[in-house]
Structures are given as C-alpha cells and as structure tokens.
XYZ file of C-alpha atoms in Angstrom:
468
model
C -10.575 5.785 56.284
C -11.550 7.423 53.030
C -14.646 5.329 53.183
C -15.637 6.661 56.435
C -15.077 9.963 55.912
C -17.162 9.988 52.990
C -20.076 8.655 55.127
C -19.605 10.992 57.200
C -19.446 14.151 54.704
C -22.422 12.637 53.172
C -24.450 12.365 56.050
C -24.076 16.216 57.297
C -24.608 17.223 53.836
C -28.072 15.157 53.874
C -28.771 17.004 57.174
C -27.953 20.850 55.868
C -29.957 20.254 52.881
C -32.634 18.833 54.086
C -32.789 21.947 56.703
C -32.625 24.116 53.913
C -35.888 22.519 52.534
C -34.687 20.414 49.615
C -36.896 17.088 49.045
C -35.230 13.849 50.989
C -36.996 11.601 47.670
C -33.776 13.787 45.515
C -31.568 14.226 48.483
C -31.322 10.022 49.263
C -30.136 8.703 46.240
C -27.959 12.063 45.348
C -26.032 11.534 48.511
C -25.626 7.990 48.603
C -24.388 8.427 45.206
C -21.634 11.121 46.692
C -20.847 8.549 48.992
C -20.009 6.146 46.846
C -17.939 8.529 44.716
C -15.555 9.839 47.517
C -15.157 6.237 48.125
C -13.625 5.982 45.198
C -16.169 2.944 44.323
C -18.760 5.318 41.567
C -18.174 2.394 38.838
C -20.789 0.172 40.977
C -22.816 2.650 41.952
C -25.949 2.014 39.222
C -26.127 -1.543 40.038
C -26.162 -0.454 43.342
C -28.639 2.430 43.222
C -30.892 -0.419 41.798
C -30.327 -3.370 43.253
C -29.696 -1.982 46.629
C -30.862 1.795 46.765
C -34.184 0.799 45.151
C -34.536 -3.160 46.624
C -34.401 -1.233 50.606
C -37.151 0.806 49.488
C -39.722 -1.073 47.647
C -39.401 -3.862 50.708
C -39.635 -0.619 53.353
C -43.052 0.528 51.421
C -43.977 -3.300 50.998
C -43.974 -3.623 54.508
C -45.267 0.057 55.622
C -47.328 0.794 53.151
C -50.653 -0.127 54.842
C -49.623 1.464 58.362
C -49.123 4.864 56.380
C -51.738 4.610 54.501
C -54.608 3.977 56.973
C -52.723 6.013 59.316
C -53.131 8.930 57.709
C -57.118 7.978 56.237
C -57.453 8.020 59.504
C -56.326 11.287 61.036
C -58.332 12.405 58.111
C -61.162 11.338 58.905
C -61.190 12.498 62.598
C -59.956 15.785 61.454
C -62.931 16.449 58.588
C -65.888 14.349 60.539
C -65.321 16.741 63.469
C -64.630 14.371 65.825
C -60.816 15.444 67.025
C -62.422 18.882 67.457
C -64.852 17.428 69.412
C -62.635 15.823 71.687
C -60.574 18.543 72.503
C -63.811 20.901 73.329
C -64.797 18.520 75.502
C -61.483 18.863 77.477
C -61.309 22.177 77.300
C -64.756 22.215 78.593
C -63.824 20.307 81.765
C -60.588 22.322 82.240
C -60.764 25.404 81.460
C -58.404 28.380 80.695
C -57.083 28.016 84.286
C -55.262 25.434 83.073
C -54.470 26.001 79.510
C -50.698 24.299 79.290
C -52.255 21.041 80.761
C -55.716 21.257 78.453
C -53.782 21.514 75.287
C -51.025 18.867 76.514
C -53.898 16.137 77.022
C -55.734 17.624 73.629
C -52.902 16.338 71.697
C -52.003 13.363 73.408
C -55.097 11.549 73.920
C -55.665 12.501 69.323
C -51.757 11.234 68.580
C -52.224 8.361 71.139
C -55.524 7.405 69.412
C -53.940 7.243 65.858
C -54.517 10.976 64.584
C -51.315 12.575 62.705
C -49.535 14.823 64.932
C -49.711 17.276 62.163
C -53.491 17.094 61.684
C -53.662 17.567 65.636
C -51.420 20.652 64.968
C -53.888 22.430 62.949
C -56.899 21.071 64.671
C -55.829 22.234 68.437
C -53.806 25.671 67.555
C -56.838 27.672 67.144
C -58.212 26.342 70.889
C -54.838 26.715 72.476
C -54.626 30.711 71.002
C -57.358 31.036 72.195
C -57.055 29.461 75.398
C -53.290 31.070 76.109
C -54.826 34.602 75.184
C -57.506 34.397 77.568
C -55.348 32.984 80.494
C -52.518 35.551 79.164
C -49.763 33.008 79.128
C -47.054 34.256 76.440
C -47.693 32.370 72.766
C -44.416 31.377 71.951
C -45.108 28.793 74.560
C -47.912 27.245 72.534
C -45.588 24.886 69.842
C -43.792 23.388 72.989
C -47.131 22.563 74.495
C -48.452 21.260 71.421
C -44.948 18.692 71.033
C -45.302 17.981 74.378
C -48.479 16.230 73.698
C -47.845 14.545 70.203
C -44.102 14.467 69.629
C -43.330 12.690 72.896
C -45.023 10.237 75.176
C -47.710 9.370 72.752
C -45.188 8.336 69.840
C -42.850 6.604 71.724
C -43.426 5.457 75.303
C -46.825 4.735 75.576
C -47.810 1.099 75.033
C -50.559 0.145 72.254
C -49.415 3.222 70.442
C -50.101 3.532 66.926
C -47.563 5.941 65.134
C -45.432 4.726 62.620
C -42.157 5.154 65.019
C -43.427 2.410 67.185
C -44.567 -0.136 64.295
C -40.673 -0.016 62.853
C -39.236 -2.456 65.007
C -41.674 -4.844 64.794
C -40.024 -7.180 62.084
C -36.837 -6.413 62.993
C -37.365 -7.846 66.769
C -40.363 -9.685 65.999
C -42.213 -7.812 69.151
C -45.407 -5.707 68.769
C -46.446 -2.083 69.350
C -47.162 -3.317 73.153
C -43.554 -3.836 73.615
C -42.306 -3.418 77.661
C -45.783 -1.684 78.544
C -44.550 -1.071 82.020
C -41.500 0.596 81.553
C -43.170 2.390 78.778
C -45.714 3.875 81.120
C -43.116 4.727 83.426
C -41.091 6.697 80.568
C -44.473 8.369 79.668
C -44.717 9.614 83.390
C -41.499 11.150 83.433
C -41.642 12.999 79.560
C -45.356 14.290 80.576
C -45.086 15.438 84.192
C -41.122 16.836 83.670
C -42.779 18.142 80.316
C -45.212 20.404 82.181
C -43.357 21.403 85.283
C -40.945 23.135 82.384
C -43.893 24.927 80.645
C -45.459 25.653 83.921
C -42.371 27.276 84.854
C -41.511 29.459 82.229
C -45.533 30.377 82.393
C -44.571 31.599 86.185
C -41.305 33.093 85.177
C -43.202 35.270 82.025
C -45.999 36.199 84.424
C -43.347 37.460 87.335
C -41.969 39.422 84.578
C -44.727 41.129 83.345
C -44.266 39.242 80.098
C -48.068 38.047 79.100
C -49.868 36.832 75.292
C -48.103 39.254 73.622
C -49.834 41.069 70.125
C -49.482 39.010 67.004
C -50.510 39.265 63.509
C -53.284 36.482 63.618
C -54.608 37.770 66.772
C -57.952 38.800 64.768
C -58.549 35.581 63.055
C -61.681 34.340 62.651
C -61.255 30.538 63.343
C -60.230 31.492 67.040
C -63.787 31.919 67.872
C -65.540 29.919 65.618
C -63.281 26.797 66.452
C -63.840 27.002 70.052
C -67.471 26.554 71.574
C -68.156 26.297 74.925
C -71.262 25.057 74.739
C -72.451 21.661 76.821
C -71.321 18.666 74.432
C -73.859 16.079 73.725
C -73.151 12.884 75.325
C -73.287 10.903 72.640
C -71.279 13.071 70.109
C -68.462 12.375 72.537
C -69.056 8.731 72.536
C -68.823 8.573 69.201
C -65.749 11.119 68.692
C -64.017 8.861 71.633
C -65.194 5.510 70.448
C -62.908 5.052 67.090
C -60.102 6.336 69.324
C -60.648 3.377 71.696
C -61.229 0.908 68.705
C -57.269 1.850 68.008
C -56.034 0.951 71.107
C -58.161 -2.015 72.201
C -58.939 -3.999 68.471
C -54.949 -3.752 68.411
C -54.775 -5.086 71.736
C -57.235 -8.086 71.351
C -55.813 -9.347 68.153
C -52.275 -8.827 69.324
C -52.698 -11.121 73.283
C -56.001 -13.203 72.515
C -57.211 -13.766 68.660
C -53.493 -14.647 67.216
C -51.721 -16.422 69.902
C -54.915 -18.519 69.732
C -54.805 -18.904 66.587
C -53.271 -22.445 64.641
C -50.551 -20.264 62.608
C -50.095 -23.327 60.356
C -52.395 -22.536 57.278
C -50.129 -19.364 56.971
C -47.051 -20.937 56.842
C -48.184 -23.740 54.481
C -48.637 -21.261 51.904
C -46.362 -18.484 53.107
C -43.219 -20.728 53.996
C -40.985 -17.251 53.882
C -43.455 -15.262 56.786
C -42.344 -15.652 60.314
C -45.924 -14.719 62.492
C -44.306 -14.030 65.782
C -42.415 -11.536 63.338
C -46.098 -10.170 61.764
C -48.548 -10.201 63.918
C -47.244 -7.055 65.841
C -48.223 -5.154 62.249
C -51.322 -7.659 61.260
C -52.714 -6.390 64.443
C -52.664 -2.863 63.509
C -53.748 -2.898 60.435
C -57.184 -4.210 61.347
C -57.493 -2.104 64.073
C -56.821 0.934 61.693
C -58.837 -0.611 59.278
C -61.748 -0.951 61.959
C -61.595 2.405 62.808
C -61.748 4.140 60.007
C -64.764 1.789 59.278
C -66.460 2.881 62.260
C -65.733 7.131 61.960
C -67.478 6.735 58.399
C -69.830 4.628 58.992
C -71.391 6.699 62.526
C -71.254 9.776 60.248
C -73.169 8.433 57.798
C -75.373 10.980 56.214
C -73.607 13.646 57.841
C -70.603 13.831 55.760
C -70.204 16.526 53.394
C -67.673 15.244 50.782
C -66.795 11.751 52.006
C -65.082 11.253 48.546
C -63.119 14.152 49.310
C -61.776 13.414 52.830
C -60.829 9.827 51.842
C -58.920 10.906 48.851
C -56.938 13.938 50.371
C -56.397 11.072 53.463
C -55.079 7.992 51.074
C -53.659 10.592 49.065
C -51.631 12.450 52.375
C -49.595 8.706 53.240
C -47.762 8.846 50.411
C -44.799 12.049 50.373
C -43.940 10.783 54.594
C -43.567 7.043 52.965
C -41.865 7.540 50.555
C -39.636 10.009 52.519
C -38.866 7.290 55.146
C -38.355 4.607 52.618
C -35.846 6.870 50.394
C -33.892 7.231 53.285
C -34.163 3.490 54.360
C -32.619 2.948 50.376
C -29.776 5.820 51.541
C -28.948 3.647 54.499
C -28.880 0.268 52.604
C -25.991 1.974 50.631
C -24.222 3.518 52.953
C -24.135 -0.199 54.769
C -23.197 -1.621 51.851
C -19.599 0.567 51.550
C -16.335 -0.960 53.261
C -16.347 2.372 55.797
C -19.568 1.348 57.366
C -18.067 -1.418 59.046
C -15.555 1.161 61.310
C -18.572 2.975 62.489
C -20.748 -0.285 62.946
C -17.159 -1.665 65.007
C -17.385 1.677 67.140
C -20.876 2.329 67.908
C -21.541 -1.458 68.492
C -18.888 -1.772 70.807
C -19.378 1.783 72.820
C -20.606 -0.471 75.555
C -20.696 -4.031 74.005
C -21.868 -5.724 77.233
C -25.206 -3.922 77.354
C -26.549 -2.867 73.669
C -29.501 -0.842 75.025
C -27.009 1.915 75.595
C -25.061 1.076 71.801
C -28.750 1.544 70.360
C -29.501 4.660 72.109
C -26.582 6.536 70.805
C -27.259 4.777 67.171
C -30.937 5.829 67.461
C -30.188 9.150 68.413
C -27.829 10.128 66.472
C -29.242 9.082 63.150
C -32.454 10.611 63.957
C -30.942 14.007 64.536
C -28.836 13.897 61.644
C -32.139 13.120 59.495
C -33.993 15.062 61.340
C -36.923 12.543 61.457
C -37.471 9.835 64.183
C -39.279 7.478 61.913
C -36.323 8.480 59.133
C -33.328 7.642 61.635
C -34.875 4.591 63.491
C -35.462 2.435 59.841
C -31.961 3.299 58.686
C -30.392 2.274 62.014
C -32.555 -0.817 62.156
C -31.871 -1.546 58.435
C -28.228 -1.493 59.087
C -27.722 -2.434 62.707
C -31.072 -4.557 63.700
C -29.821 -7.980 63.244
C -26.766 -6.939 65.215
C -28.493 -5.815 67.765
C -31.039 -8.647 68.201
C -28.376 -10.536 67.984
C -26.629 -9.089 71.019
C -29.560 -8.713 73.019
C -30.007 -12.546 72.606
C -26.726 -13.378 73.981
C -27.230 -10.618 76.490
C -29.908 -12.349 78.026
C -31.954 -8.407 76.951
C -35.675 -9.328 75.992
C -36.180 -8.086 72.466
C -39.794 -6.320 73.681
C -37.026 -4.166 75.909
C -34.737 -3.471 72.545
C -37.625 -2.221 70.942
C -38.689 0.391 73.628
C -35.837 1.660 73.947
C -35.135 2.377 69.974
C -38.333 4.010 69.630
C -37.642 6.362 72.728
C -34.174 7.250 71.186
C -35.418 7.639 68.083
C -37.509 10.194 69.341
C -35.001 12.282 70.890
C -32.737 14.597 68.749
C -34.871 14.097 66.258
C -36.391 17.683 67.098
C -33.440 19.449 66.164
C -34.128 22.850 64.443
C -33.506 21.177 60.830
C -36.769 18.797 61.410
C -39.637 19.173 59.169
C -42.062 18.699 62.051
C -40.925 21.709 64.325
C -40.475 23.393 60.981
C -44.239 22.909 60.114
C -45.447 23.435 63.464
C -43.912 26.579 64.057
C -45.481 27.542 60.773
C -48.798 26.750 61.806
C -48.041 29.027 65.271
C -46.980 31.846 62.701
C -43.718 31.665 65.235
C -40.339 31.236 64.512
C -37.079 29.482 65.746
C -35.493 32.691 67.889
C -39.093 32.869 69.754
C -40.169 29.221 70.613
C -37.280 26.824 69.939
C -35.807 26.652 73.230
C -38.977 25.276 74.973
C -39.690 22.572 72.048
C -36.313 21.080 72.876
C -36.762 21.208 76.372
C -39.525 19.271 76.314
C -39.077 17.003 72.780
C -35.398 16.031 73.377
C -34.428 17.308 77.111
C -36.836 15.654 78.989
C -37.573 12.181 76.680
C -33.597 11.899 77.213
C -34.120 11.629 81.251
C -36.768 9.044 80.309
C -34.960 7.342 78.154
C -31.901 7.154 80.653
C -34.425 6.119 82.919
C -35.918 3.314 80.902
C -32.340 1.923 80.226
C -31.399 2.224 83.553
C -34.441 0.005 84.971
C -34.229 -2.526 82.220
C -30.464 -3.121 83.058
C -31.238 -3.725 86.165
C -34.790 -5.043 86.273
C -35.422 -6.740 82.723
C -38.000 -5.938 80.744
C -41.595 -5.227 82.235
C-alpha cells in the first residue's frame, strides 16, 4: 500500500511541477527517485536510475530518434521555404473571411496531417487567423481553440497515414503501422472535426447575438498581420510544389508500408539482424523514408531560392532534440515506477476495469497518464512501456486486432492530455498573447470534449464490428 501511494504522490507531484514550468529532463529522474524513497526501497535506487531509468531511455531515443529528428527538419523546412504559408493563403484565398473558423481549421490540419509540427503551424497560421477573425469580427479568444482543433486533434490521432510522433508509438509495441484501422480512424476524424466546428460556430453565433465581436488587443497593430497575409492570385505551380512534399508524406509512407515491404523477401534482414522482428519495423522503416523523401524534395525544389539553407537545417535537426528527450525521460520515469512492488495493484486494477474488452482498460490507462503528464506522446510511451505487452496480450486472446489496439491508444492518448498544465496549450496561448481565464474553455471543448465522443465512438464500433 505504501508502494502505491508513493506512485501516486509522485505522479501528481510530476504533474504540478511540470505546470509550474520546471524541465521534465530534472523532473523524471527526481521523482522516480521520490518514489523509490517513500517506498522505502532508496538503497537500489542508483542501480536502478542506471540500469533501468537510463536503459528505458536510450532504447526510447534508439528507436525515436529518427522520427523526431526528421520530423521536426521537416516542419522546418516548410515553415522557412515558405511553403506552409503558402498553403494556407491558398485556402484562405478560396474561403475567405466568411468563413474564418473553418479556413483556419483546414490551415492547420491539412500542415499537421502533412508532417509539419503543430507548433510551427501555430506561429505560421496565427497571424492569418488575426487577421482573418478581425475582419469577420469573430471574438479572438476563439482563435487557440480553432487552431487545436486543426492540429491537436484529428490530424494527430485519428487520421490514417498520419505522421506525428503520437501515432508512430505503438508501432513496436503492436507491431501495426501508422495506417492502423483506417476506417474507423476516418470515422473518429469525422466526428472530432465536424462536432469541433459546430462548437466554435456556436459560440461565434452566441458572441455575435451578444454584441460581443474581435475585441481590442495589444498586438492589434502588428506588422506581420498584413505582411503575412496576401491575397493575391497564387501561382499554380508554387502550390504544387508547397502541396507536393505534403503528399510525398502521406503516399511514400503508404507505398512502402502495403506494396514495397510486404513484397519484399524479409530474409537478408533477419540473417544478419536475428533480434529485429519486420512486421514489428516496417510501420517506422516506412516513415522514415518518407520523411526522409520529403525533406529531400522541399530543399531540393527550392534550390537557389533559399536564403540560409545551413541555417534552417540546423535550427530544424537542432529543434528534435528538448521534445525527445522529454518523452524519453519520462519513458525512463515509467520504467521505474513499473519496476516498484506498488505498480502491480494499479496494473491489477486498471487491467481488470473491464478485463473482457481491453480497448476500454487502455482508454482509461491512456488517458489518464496523458493528463497527468500533460503530453499525449509523454503518457502513451509510459503506458505502453509498462502495460503494452499486457495489453497485446489480451487483445490476442480477445480475438481484438492489434491495428484496433493501436487506434484506440493514440485517440486516448490524445484526450486529457490538453489539460491546462500542458506545454502545448501553454505555448499556444502564448503565441495568441491570450491566457487561460479567456480561451481555455473552448480548447477543451474541442481537444478533450469532443475527441472523447470519438473515441467512445471508435470503441464502441470496434466492439461490435472489429477492426476496419
């Protein structure tokens, strides 16, 4: 009992001081270490800060490391060869300030869904939506809710084919791929996007029966309103080529993942690799070279045009490392806290909240160890870490595809993870010049009320329907 209670005590204590903006690479080991101590077990705690603290995270970054890293080279590159901005221009071009909400919602989510970092979308689409929201007099506290509608939801976890970090995770756990129960996932996109903008929509109609309109705000005179937003005809084939890495993303991924390694004779790998699995791989081989051949592509079409390539790669490569090493600390926090005899009461309980159907055991697992983290990519490797070969295990004997366990860990994942602690909603707020009291009712509607009825939705369906 002890034990568990020192999880426990450990676990909100991560939470409140990672709210209160202390570093997770100090707060990991400092509160497994706690844990260990109220266990009463701090004579083992070295050895097990490095042989199990620091063995979870270097085989977290062996196995990430190239996902963050081209991840982020990427979004870099979109964001500094102009290309994200042209993308959303071109929307807002064809939509219009009539309707702003939906313009900025498919600015973000057709970036995030193509591979760029939902924070470099942030900064590239706030100027455009201020803009946009001003002229079309829709109050601005509503602009960080539309801008995690379109990257903190559908795109990063429902959406098959796409390429964010949360849906990579489960890969080698499940041995599925970033494809994983494409129907269900489009289904679950449906409901976070359309639910997602009848609630914006809404409190657009409500503010504008009230009188209530843009509001004044400090940053009202900014210069990069204007200058970022140009409504000028786009050139054809500047789109093509701002759309065209995009598209690489999704369908390079694709090929390699159904056609080029299923075909493939697997044997040559496993001759000299007798330790790698491919079924368990291939999900993460895949997106590597589509990464890889998309960041080829953005440099190479702008070649000539760039005007400190050296620059933009380097702050890119250099950008993957703080979110990996954030992730993996944690993973190392988890290892430990798995490794103490308390664990096993809370395993016990939240593995046997419904032990004839796991998708609802994962979902509460998920959940809640994103929202105590406050990161979706945080909570979902420490839940996997500890509970993933549990859970594949009773999914097998459940008959439950694995492609259908993934889907739905990624959804949860993504669900209280947007609690008012979270670094994200933190930094996007900060890029809105907004705070908490003014916009953080309408970023939970839509980043944790909504993906919940999906989620529900998706579980619901797979119970009854398998995995599709």
């Amino acid at each position: 009992m002890a034990s568990t209670l020192a999880i426990v005590v450990s676990l909100l204590l991560l939470m409140y001081l990672a709210y209160r903006g202390i570093t997770v690479l100090l707060l990991a080991p400092l509160m497994a270490a706690l844990a260990v101590l109220l266990s009463g077990e701090i004579g083992i705690y070295l050895p097990t800060y490095t042989d199990t603290f620091m063995k979870a995270l270097g085989n977290y970054v062996i196995q990430f490391l190239p996902i963050f890293l081209l991840g982020a080279l990427f979004g870099q590159l979109m964001a500094d060869s102009g290309a994200a901005h042209t993308i959303s221009r071109w929307i807002v071009d064809k939509l219009g300030d009539k309707h702003a909400i939906v313009t900025v919602v498919l600015a973000c989510g057709i970036l995030t869904y193509g591979g760029v970092s939902l924070f470099v979308v942030a900064f590239a689409i706030y100027p455009i939506a201020k803009d946009l929201f001003r002229t079309a007099d829709i109050p601005k506290r509503l602009i960080p809710a539309t801008i995690a509608l379109g990257s903190f939801t559908f795109t990063m976890t429902a959406l098959p084919g796409t390429p964010a970090i949360q849906n990579a995770i489960p890969i080698p756990y499940y041995g599925t791929n970033v494809f994983a129960a494409p129907g269900l996932g489009i289904i679950a996109a449906a409901i976070m996007l359309l639910g997602g903008l009848w609630w914006l929509r809404s409190r657009a109609n409500q503010a504008r029966l009230a009188g209530e309109g843009y509001g004044q705000h400090e940053d009202d005179n900014d210069d990069a309103t204007s200058k970022d937003v140009d409504r000028g005809a786009l050139a054809h084939m500047q789109l093509v080529l701002a759309v065209l890495p995009l598209v690489l993303v999704i369908g390079v991924n694709g090929l390699f993942t159904y056609v080029v390694f299923p075909r493939t004779d697997m044997s040559f790998v496993t001759d000299h690799f007798p330790h790698i699995t491919p079924a368990k791989v291939i999900g993460l081989w895949s997106l590597i070279i589509a990464l890889t051949v998309a960041c080829a592509t953005l440099i190479v079409s702008r070649l000539g045009h760039w005007t400190d390539l050296r620059g933009t790669v380097n702050k890119g490569v250099y950008g993957f490392m703080l979110p990996l090493f954030n992730t993996a600390s944690e993973v190392g926090y988890g290892a430990v806290i798995a490794g103490l005899a308390g664990f096993v009461i809370i395993r016990d309980a939240v593995l046997n909240v419904t032990p004839g159907n796991p998708l609802i055991s994962e979902a509460i697992a998920m959940n809640v160890l994103a929202g105590i983290t406050g990161s979706s990519s945080g909570g979902l490797s420490i839940a996997l870490q500890t509970l993933g070969p549990d859970y594949l295990r009773m999914a097998l004997a459940a008959g439950i595809d694995p492609a259908l366990m993934h889907r739905v860990a990624v959804m949860a994942a993504g669900g209280f993870d947007t609690l008012p602690h979270c670094g994200a909603i933190i930094t996007l707020l900060a890029i809105c010049k907004l705070n908490h009291r003014q916009s953080y009712l309408n970023i939970a509607a839509v980043t944790m009320g909504v993906p919940m009825v999906a989620l529900i939705s998706v579980i619901a369906l797979g119970t009854f329907f398998g995995s599709f």
